[in-house]
């Protein structure tokens, strides 16, 4: 974690969207694997915040998540399963969500 005025979280060399830092209230950011970070975000983040997670980060780590083991609603678990189905043939969040919805 770097501190320069405000606390900034860095993911793959790029700053994480400020709205996502609040999901690491217990300072687990530095001591955690990428899989843990993604799991934490999918368990606690609101839907608008979920799509602020960098797409490349989700794409490279989503296959490590076991949706049934998430502390989340059935709807959220289903969303993770759907993302897992379509993310590898997508290049953006929009494309993934459209495929889940059957639009593309």
mmCIF file of N, CA and C in Angstrom:
data_model
loop_
_atom_site.group_PDB
_atom_site.id
_atom_site.type_symbol
_atom_site.label_atom_id
_atom_site.label_comp_id
_atom_site.label_asym_id
_atom_site.label_seq_id
_atom_site.Cartn_x
_atom_site.Cartn_y
_atom_site.Cartn_z
ATOM 1 N N UNK A 1 0.852 -1.167 0.000
ATOM 2 C CA UNK A 1 0.000 0.000 0.000
ATOM 3 C C UNK A 1 0.897 1.230 0.000
ATOM 4 N N UNK A 2 0.606 2.171 -0.849
ATOM 5 C CA UNK A 2 1.379 3.395 -0.905
ATOM 6 C C UNK A 2 0.542 4.514 -0.308
ATOM 7 N N UNK A 3 1.192 5.391 0.428
ATOM 8 C CA UNK A 3 0.455 6.504 1.003
ATOM 9 C C UNK A 3 1.066 7.808 0.520
ATOM 10 N N UNK A 4 0.278 8.561 -0.231
ATOM 11 C CA UNK A 4 0.681 9.890 -0.685
ATOM 12 C C UNK A 4 -0.553 10.776 -0.571
ATOM 13 N N UNK A 5 -0.803 11.275 0.597
ATOM 14 C CA UNK A 5 -2.019 12.037 0.835
ATOM 15 C C UNK A 5 -3.177 11.089 1.080
ATOM 16 N N UNK A 6 -3.671 10.468 0.036
ATOM 17 C CA UNK A 6 -4.727 9.463 0.145
ATOM 18 C C UNK A 6 -4.101 8.088 -0.029
ATOM 19 N N UNK A 7 -4.711 7.092 0.573
ATOM 20 C CA UNK A 7 -4.224 5.726 0.393
ATOM 21 C C UNK A 7 -4.574 5.291 -1.022
ATOM 22 N N UNK A 8 -3.580 4.758 -1.735
ATOM 23 C CA UNK A 8 -3.817 4.284 -3.096
ATOM 24 C C UNK A 8 -3.467 2.815 -3.171
ATOM 25 N N UNK A 9 -4.316 2.071 -3.812
ATOM 26 C CA UNK A 9 -4.072 0.658 -4.032
ATOM 27 C C UNK A 9 -3.634 0.487 -5.476
ATOM 28 N N UNK A 10 -2.604 -0.309 -5.675
ATOM 29 C CA UNK A 10 -2.062 -0.515 -7.011
ATOM 30 C C UNK A 10 -2.255 -1.974 -7.388
ATOM 31 N N UNK A 11 -2.732 -2.185 -8.604
ATOM 32 C CA UNK A 11 -2.985 -3.527 -9.107
ATOM 33 C C UNK A 11 -2.347 -3.637 -10.479
ATOM 34 N N UNK A 12 -1.430 -4.561 -10.638
ATOM 35 C CA UNK A 12 -0.709 -4.732 -11.904
ATOM 36 C C UNK A 12 -0.062 -3.427 -12.366
ATOM 37 N N UNK A 13 0.468 -2.671 -11.421
ATOM 38 C CA UNK A 13 1.161 -1.434 -11.743
ATOM 39 C C UNK A 13 0.260 -0.245 -12.007
ATOM 40 N N UNK A 14 -1.049 -0.430 -11.925
ATOM 41 C CA UNK A 14 -1.996 0.657 -12.182
ATOM 42 C C UNK A 14 -2.814 0.912 -10.921
ATOM 43 N N UNK A 15 -3.151 2.178 -10.662
ATOM 44 C CA UNK A 15 -3.957 2.462 -9.471
ATOM 45 C C UNK A 15 -5.345 1.831 -9.588
ATOM 46 N N UNK A 16 -5.808 1.266 -8.494
ATOM 47 C CA UNK A 16 -7.146 0.697 -8.429
ATOM 48 C C UNK A 16 -8.141 1.841 -8.286
ATOM 49 N N UNK A 17 -9.317 1.684 -8.843
ATOM 50 C CA UNK A 17 -10.352 2.713 -8.721
ATOM 51 C C UNK A 17 -10.563 3.015 -7.233
ATOM 52 N N UNK A 18 -10.601 4.291 -6.848
ATOM 53 C CA UNK A 18 -10.729 4.657 -5.428
ATOM 54 C C UNK A 18 -11.934 4.029 -4.727
ATOM 55 N N UNK A 19 -13.005 3.777 -5.450
ATOM 56 C CA UNK A 19 -14.207 3.196 -4.839
ATOM 57 C C UNK A 19 -13.975 1.780 -4.337
ATOM 58 N N UNK A 20 -12.946 1.106 -4.823
ATOM 59 C CA UNK A 20 -12.723 -0.293 -4.451
ATOM 60 C C UNK A 20 -11.879 -0.461 -3.190
ATOM 61 N N UNK A 21 -11.155 0.558 -2.795
ATOM 62 C CA UNK A 21 -10.299 0.464 -1.616
ATOM 63 C C UNK A 21 -11.056 0.187 -0.330
ATOM 64 N N UNK A 22 -12.298 0.649 -0.248
ATOM 65 C CA UNK A 22 -13.081 0.470 0.984
ATOM 66 C C UNK A 22 -13.367 -0.993 1.308
ATOM 67 N N UNK A 23 -13.218 -1.877 0.340
ATOM 68 C CA UNK A 23 -13.492 -3.295 0.582
ATOM 69 C C UNK A 23 -12.308 -4.011 1.235
ATOM 70 N N UNK A 24 -11.250 -3.265 1.498
ATOM 71 C CA UNK A 24 -10.073 -3.816 2.181
ATOM 72 C C UNK A 24 -9.841 -3.046 3.475
ATOM 73 N N UNK A 25 -10.928 -2.865 4.236
ATOM 74 C CA UNK A 25 -10.918 -2.119 5.493
ATOM 75 C C UNK A 25 -9.977 -2.718 6.530
ATOM 76 N N UNK A 26 -9.685 -4.005 6.402
ATOM 77 C CA UNK A 26 -8.874 -4.685 7.412
ATOM 78 C C UNK A 26 -7.403 -4.782 7.012
ATOM 79 N N UNK A 27 -7.014 -3.982 6.042
ATOM 80 C CA UNK A 27 -5.615 -3.888 5.606
ATOM 81 C C UNK A 27 -5.077 -5.200 5.049
ATOM 82 N N UNK A 28 -5.926 -5.984 4.406
ATOM 83 C CA UNK A 28 -5.496 -7.260 3.830
ATOM 84 C C UNK A 28 -4.920 -7.097 2.431
ATOM 85 N N UNK A 29 -4.931 -5.900 1.894
ATOM 86 C CA UNK A 29 -4.494 -5.686 0.513
ATOM 87 C C UNK A 29 -3.074 -6.182 0.262
ATOM 88 N N UNK A 30 -2.130 -5.744 1.059
ATOM 89 C CA UNK A 30 -0.727 -6.094 0.816
ATOM 90 C C UNK A 30 -0.407 -7.547 1.118
ATOM 91 N N UNK A 31 -1.124 -8.153 2.022
ATOM 92 C CA UNK A 31 -0.812 -9.515 2.459
ATOM 93 C C UNK A 31 -1.625 -10.566 1.717
ATOM 94 N N UNK A 32 -2.313 -10.177 0.667
ATOM 95 C CA UNK A 32 -3.253 -11.087 0.028
ATOM 96 C C UNK A 32 -2.877 -11.419 -1.401
ATOM 97 N N UNK A 33 -3.298 -12.604 -1.818
ATOM 98 C CA UNK A 33 -3.101 -13.023 -3.203
ATOM 99 C C UNK A 33 -4.126 -12.323 -4.097
ATOM 100 N N UNK A 34 -3.875 -12.345 -5.385
ATOM 101 C CA UNK A 34 -4.830 -11.761 -6.326
ATOM 102 C C UNK A 34 -6.177 -12.476 -6.250
ATOM 103 N N UNK A 35 -6.150 -13.784 -6.036
ATOM 104 C CA UNK A 35 -7.398 -14.537 -5.920
ATOM 105 C C UNK A 35 -8.199 -14.061 -4.715
ATOM 106 N N UNK A 36 -7.530 -13.840 -3.583
ATOM 107 C CA UNK A 36 -8.223 -13.345 -2.396
ATOM 108 C C UNK A 36 -8.821 -11.969 -2.669
ATOM 109 N N UNK A 37 -8.062 -11.095 -3.319
ATOM 110 C CA UNK A 37 -8.552 -9.741 -3.608
ATOM 111 C C UNK A 37 -9.814 -9.799 -4.459
ATOM 112 N N UNK A 38 -9.781 -10.640 -5.502
ATOM 113 C CA UNK A 38 -10.947 -10.749 -6.372
ATOM 114 C C UNK A 38 -12.131 -11.356 -5.616
ATOM 115 N N UNK A 39 -11.867 -12.362 -4.817
ATOM 116 C CA UNK A 39 -12.924 -12.988 -4.014
ATOM 117 C C UNK A 39 -13.551 -11.957 -3.085
ATOM 118 N N UNK A 40 -12.728 -11.178 -2.405
ATOM 119 C CA UNK A 40 -13.225 -10.142 -1.490
ATOM 120 C C UNK A 40 -14.113 -9.154 -2.243
ATOM 121 N N UNK A 41 -13.674 -8.738 -3.411
ATOM 122 C CA UNK A 41 -14.463 -7.780 -4.181
ATOM 123 C C UNK A 41 -15.800 -8.378 -4.615
ATOM 124 N N UNK A 42 -15.795 -9.611 -5.091
ATOM 125 C CA UNK A 42 -17.058 -10.228 -5.503
ATOM 126 C C UNK A 42 -17.978 -10.515 -4.319
ATOM 127 N N UNK A 43 -17.436 -10.697 -3.152
ATOM 128 C CA UNK A 43 -18.277 -10.930 -1.976
ATOM 129 C C UNK A 43 -18.893 -9.646 -1.432
ATOM 130 N N UNK A 44 -18.187 -8.540 -1.500
ATOM 131 C CA UNK A 44 -18.637 -7.336 -0.811
ATOM 132 C C UNK A 44 -18.999 -6.146 -1.699
ATOM 133 N N UNK A 45 -18.461 -6.072 -2.885
ATOM 134 C CA UNK A 45 -18.667 -4.874 -3.708
ATOM 135 C C UNK A 45 -20.096 -4.790 -4.240
ATOM 136 N N UNK A 46 -20.580 -3.565 -4.339
ATOM 137 C CA UNK A 46 -21.871 -3.338 -4.979
ATOM 138 C C UNK A 46 -21.704 -3.590 -6.478
ATOM 139 N N UNK A 47 -22.813 -3.799 -7.178
ATOM 140 C CA UNK A 47 -22.691 -4.072 -8.612
ATOM 141 C C UNK A 47 -21.991 -2.935 -9.357
ATOM 142 N N UNK A 48 -22.356 -1.676 -9.104
ATOM 143 C CA UNK A 48 -21.637 -0.609 -9.814
ATOM 144 C C UNK A 48 -20.129 -0.632 -9.550
ATOM 145 N N UNK A 49 -19.738 -1.034 -8.344
ATOM 146 C CA UNK A 49 -18.308 -1.119 -8.042
ATOM 147 C C UNK A 49 -17.661 -2.332 -8.703
ATOM 148 N N UNK A 50 -18.415 -3.409 -8.884
ATOM 149 C CA UNK A 50 -17.845 -4.608 -9.517
ATOM 150 C C UNK A 50 -17.295 -4.311 -10.903
ATOM 151 N N UNK A 51 -18.011 -3.501 -11.654
ATOM 152 C CA UNK A 51 -17.545 -3.236 -13.014
ATOM 153 C C UNK A 51 -16.406 -2.210 -13.052
ATOM 154 N N UNK A 52 -15.996 -1.742 -11.886
ATOM 155 C CA UNK A 52 -14.809 -0.881 -11.787
ATOM 156 C C UNK A 52 -13.541 -1.699 -11.565
ATOM 157 N N UNK A 53 -13.705 -3.000 -11.304
ATOM 158 C CA UNK A 53 -12.537 -3.871 -11.168
ATOM 159 C C UNK A 53 -11.909 -3.975 -12.554
ATOM 160 N N UNK A 54 -10.607 -3.769 -12.677
ATOM 161 C CA UNK A 54 -9.981 -3.842 -14.001
ATOM 162 C C UNK A 54 -10.280 -5.175 -14.696
ATOM 163 N N UNK A 55 -10.751 -5.078 -15.925
ATOM 164 C CA UNK A 55 -11.177 -6.256 -16.682
ATOM 165 C C UNK A 55 -10.065 -7.290 -16.806
ATOM 166 N N UNK A 56 -8.853 -6.846 -17.126
ATOM 167 C CA UNK A 56 -7.742 -7.794 -17.293
ATOM 168 C C UNK A 56 -7.454 -8.559 -16.008
ATOM 169 N N UNK A 57 -7.607 -7.898 -14.866
ATOM 170 C CA UNK A 57 -7.396 -8.553 -13.575
ATOM 171 C C UNK A 57 -8.447 -9.638 -13.352
ATOM 172 N N UNK A 58 -9.696 -9.313 -13.643
ATOM 173 C CA UNK A 58 -10.769 -10.301 -13.491
ATOM 174 C C UNK A 58 -10.538 -11.461 -14.451
ATOM 175 N N UNK A 59 -10.213 -11.133 -15.687
ATOM 176 C CA UNK A 59 -10.026 -12.169 -16.710
ATOM 177 C C UNK A 59 -8.920 -13.149 -16.328
ATOM 178 N N UNK A 60 -7.862 -12.661 -15.724
ATOM 179 C CA UNK A 60 -6.741 -13.544 -15.389
ATOM 180 C C UNK A 60 -6.926 -14.290 -14.068
ATOM 181 N N UNK A 61 -7.915 -13.900 -13.254
ATOM 182 C CA UNK A 61 -8.073 -14.530 -11.936
ATOM 183 C C UNK A 61 -9.427 -15.175 -11.674
ATOM 184 N N UNK A 62 -10.422 -14.909 -12.500
ATOM 185 C CA UNK A 62 -11.782 -15.387 -12.220
ATOM 186 C C UNK A 62 -11.868 -16.913 -12.190
ATOM 187 N N UNK A 63 -11.027 -17.578 -12.956
ATOM 188 C CA UNK A 63 -11.098 -19.046 -12.996
ATOM 189 C C UNK A 63 -10.637 -19.685 -11.683
ATOM 190 N N UNK A 64 -9.987 -18.917 -10.815
ATOM 191 C CA UNK A 64 -9.560 -19.427 -9.509
ATOM 192 C C UNK A 64 -10.688 -19.401 -8.472
ATOM 193 N N UNK A 65 -11.751 -18.653 -8.760
ATOM 194 C CA UNK A 65 -12.849 -18.547 -7.795
ATOM 195 C C UNK A 65 -13.792 -19.742 -7.907
ATOM 196 N N UNK A 66 -14.265 -20.192 -6.762
ATOM 197 C CA UNK A 66 -15.290 -21.231 -6.711
ATOM 198 C C UNK A 66 -16.574 -20.542 -6.261
ATOM 199 N N UNK A 67 -17.483 -20.262 -7.205
ATOM 200 C CA UNK A 67 -18.678 -19.484 -6.871
ATOM 201 C C UNK A 67 -19.461 -20.014 -5.675
ATOM 202 N N UNK A 68 -19.557 -21.323 -5.531
ATOM 203 C CA UNK A 68 -20.350 -21.880 -4.432
ATOM 204 C C UNK A 68 -19.718 -21.634 -3.065
ATOM 205 N N UNK A 69 -18.444 -21.290 -3.046
ATOM 206 C CA UNK A 69 -17.774 -21.023 -1.767
ATOM 207 C C UNK A 69 -17.750 -19.541 -1.404
ATOM 208 N N UNK A 70 -18.285 -18.694 -2.277
ATOM 209 C CA UNK A 70 -18.330 -17.260 -1.984
ATOM 210 C C UNK A 70 -19.367 -16.981 -0.901
ATOM 211 N N UNK A 71 -19.033 -16.052 -0.023
ATOM 212 C CA UNK A 71 -20.008 -15.580 0.962
ATOM 213 C C UNK A 71 -20.833 -14.501 0.277
ATOM 214 N N UNK A 72 -21.770 -14.953 -0.530
ATOM 215 C CA UNK A 72 -22.561 -14.034 -1.341
ATOM 216 C C UNK A 72 -23.926 -14.673 -1.612
ATOM 217 N N UNK A 73 -24.821 -13.872 -2.143
ATOM 218 C CA UNK A 73 -26.151 -14.379 -2.487
ATOM 219 C C UNK A 73 -26.055 -15.345 -3.664
ATOM 220 N N UNK A 74 -27.110 -16.117 -3.856
ATOM 221 C CA UNK A 74 -27.157 -17.027 -5.006
ATOM 222 C C UNK A 74 -27.083 -16.248 -6.318
ATOM 223 N N UNK A 75 -27.688 -15.079 -6.340
ATOM 224 C CA UNK A 75 -27.648 -14.249 -7.542
ATOM 225 C C UNK A 75 -26.217 -13.830 -7.863
ATOM 226 N N UNK A 76 -25.465 -13.433 -6.857
ATOM 227 C CA UNK A 76 -24.072 -13.030 -7.060
ATOM 228 C C UNK A 76 -23.237 -14.231 -7.509
ATOM 229 N N UNK A 77 -23.477 -15.388 -6.904
ATOM 230 C CA UNK A 77 -22.750 -16.595 -7.310
ATOM 231 C C UNK A 77 -23.051 -16.948 -8.761
ATOM 232 N N UNK A 78 -24.306 -16.805 -9.144
ATOM 233 C CA UNK A 78 -24.682 -17.075 -10.541
ATOM 234 C C UNK A 78 -23.974 -16.097 -11.476
ATOM 235 N N UNK A 79 -23.895 -14.844 -11.076
ATOM 236 C CA UNK A 79 -23.210 -13.840 -11.887
ATOM 237 C C UNK A 79 -21.746 -14.229 -12.094
ATOM 238 N N UNK A 80 -21.090 -14.700 -11.052
ATOM 239 C CA UNK A 80 -19.692 -15.136 -11.170
ATOM 240 C C UNK A 80 -19.588 -16.318 -12.133
ATOM 241 N N UNK A 81 -20.501 -17.285 -12.019
ATOM 242 C CA UNK A 81 -20.484 -18.434 -12.941
ATOM 243 C C UNK A 81 -20.668 -17.979 -14.384
ATOM 244 N N UNK A 82 -21.558 -17.026 -14.596
ATOM 245 C CA UNK A 82 -21.798 -16.511 -15.951
ATOM 246 C C UNK A 82 -20.567 -15.776 -16.482
ATOM 247 N N UNK A 83 -19.933 -14.996 -15.633
ATOM 248 C CA UNK A 83 -18.698 -14.320 -16.047
ATOM 249 C C UNK A 83 -17.661 -15.358 -16.441
ATOM 250 N N UNK A 84 -17.523 -16.404 -15.644
ATOM 251 C CA UNK A 84 -16.543 -17.450 -15.942
ATOM 252 C C UNK A 84 -16.800 -18.092 -17.304
ATOM 253 N N UNK A 85 -18.062 -18.195 -17.704
ATOM 254 C CA UNK A 85 -18.398 -18.801 -19.004
ATOM 255 C C UNK A 85 -17.956 -17.940 -20.177
ATOM 256 N N UNK A 86 -18.093 -16.630 -20.049
ATOM 257 C CA UNK A 86 -17.948 -15.744 -21.204
ATOM 258 C C UNK A 86 -16.715 -14.853 -21.211
ATOM 259 N N UNK A 87 -16.026 -14.709 -20.116
ATOM 260 C CA UNK A 87 -14.962 -13.706 -20.039
ATOM 261 C C UNK A 87 -13.774 -14.012 -20.947
ATOM 262 N N UNK A 88 -13.476 -15.279 -21.152
ATOM 263 C CA UNK A 88 -12.287 -15.609 -21.941
ATOM 264 C C UNK A 88 -12.470 -15.367 -23.431
ATOM 265 N N UNK A 89 -13.694 -15.199 -23.875
ATOM 266 C CA UNK A 89 -13.929 -14.866 -25.275
ATOM 267 C C UNK A 89 -14.324 -13.394 -25.434
ATOM 268 N N UNK A 90 -14.110 -12.612 -24.386
ATOM 269 C CA UNK A 90 -14.451 -11.190 -24.387
ATOM 270 C C UNK A 90 -13.203 -10.342 -24.185
ATOM 271 N N UNK A 91 -13.311 -9.072 -24.564
ATOM 272 C CA UNK A 91 -12.188 -8.148 -24.386
ATOM 273 C C UNK A 91 -12.526 -6.968 -23.472
ATOM 274 N N UNK A 92 -13.799 -6.840 -23.094
ATOM 275 C CA UNK A 92 -14.216 -5.746 -22.215
ATOM 276 C C UNK A 92 -15.329 -6.227 -21.287
ATOM 277 N N UNK A 93 -15.581 -5.435 -20.244
ATOM 278 C CA UNK A 93 -16.716 -5.727 -19.367
ATOM 279 C C UNK A 93 -18.020 -5.685 -20.159
ATOM 280 N N UNK A 94 -18.176 -4.666 -21.007
ATOM 281 C CA UNK A 94 -19.413 -4.534 -21.786
ATOM 282 C C UNK A 94 -19.683 -5.788 -22.603
ATOM 283 N N UNK A 95 -18.664 -6.253 -23.294
ATOM 284 C CA UNK A 95 -18.813 -7.435 -24.132
ATOM 285 C C UNK A 95 -19.215 -8.654 -23.295
ATOM 286 N N UNK A 96 -18.608 -8.817 -22.140
ATOM 287 C CA UNK A 96 -18.934 -9.944 -21.260
ATOM 288 C C UNK A 96 -20.382 -9.867 -20.793
ATOM 289 N N UNK A 97 -20.805 -8.703 -20.337
ATOM 290 C CA UNK A 97 -22.173 -8.538 -19.841
ATOM 291 C C UNK A 97 -23.181 -8.729 -20.972
ATOM 292 N N UNK A 98 -22.870 -8.236 -22.168
ATOM 293 C CA UNK A 98 -23.769 -8.443 -23.310
ATOM 294 C C UNK A 98 -23.915 -9.926 -23.633
ATOM 295 N N UNK A 99 -22.827 -10.663 -23.562
ATOM 296 C CA UNK A 99 -22.890 -12.110 -23.830
ATOM 297 C C UNK A 99 -23.708 -12.827 -22.764
ATOM 298 N N UNK A 100 -23.562 -12.421 -21.522
ATOM 299 C CA UNK A 100 -24.364 -13.007 -20.445
ATOM 300 C C UNK A 100 -25.849 -12.747 -20.706
ATOM 301 N N UNK A 101 -26.162 -11.543 -21.166
ATOM 302 C CA UNK A 101 -27.550 -11.155 -21.421
ATOM 303 C C UNK A 101 -28.085 -11.720 -22.734
ATOM 304 N N UNK A 102 -27.212 -12.323 -23.534
ATOM 305 C CA UNK A 102 -27.641 -12.876 -24.816
ATOM 306 C C UNK A 102 -27.780 -11.834 -25.907
ATOM 307 N N UNK A 103 -27.155 -10.680 -25.718
ATOM 308 C CA UNK A 103 -27.247 -9.601 -26.704
ATOM 309 C C UNK A 103 -26.242 -9.789 -27.827
ATOM 310 N N UNK A 104 -25.071 -10.328 -27.534
ATOM 311 C CA UNK A 104 -24.054 -10.546 -28.574
ATOM 312 C C UNK A 104 -23.716 -11.999 -28.662
#
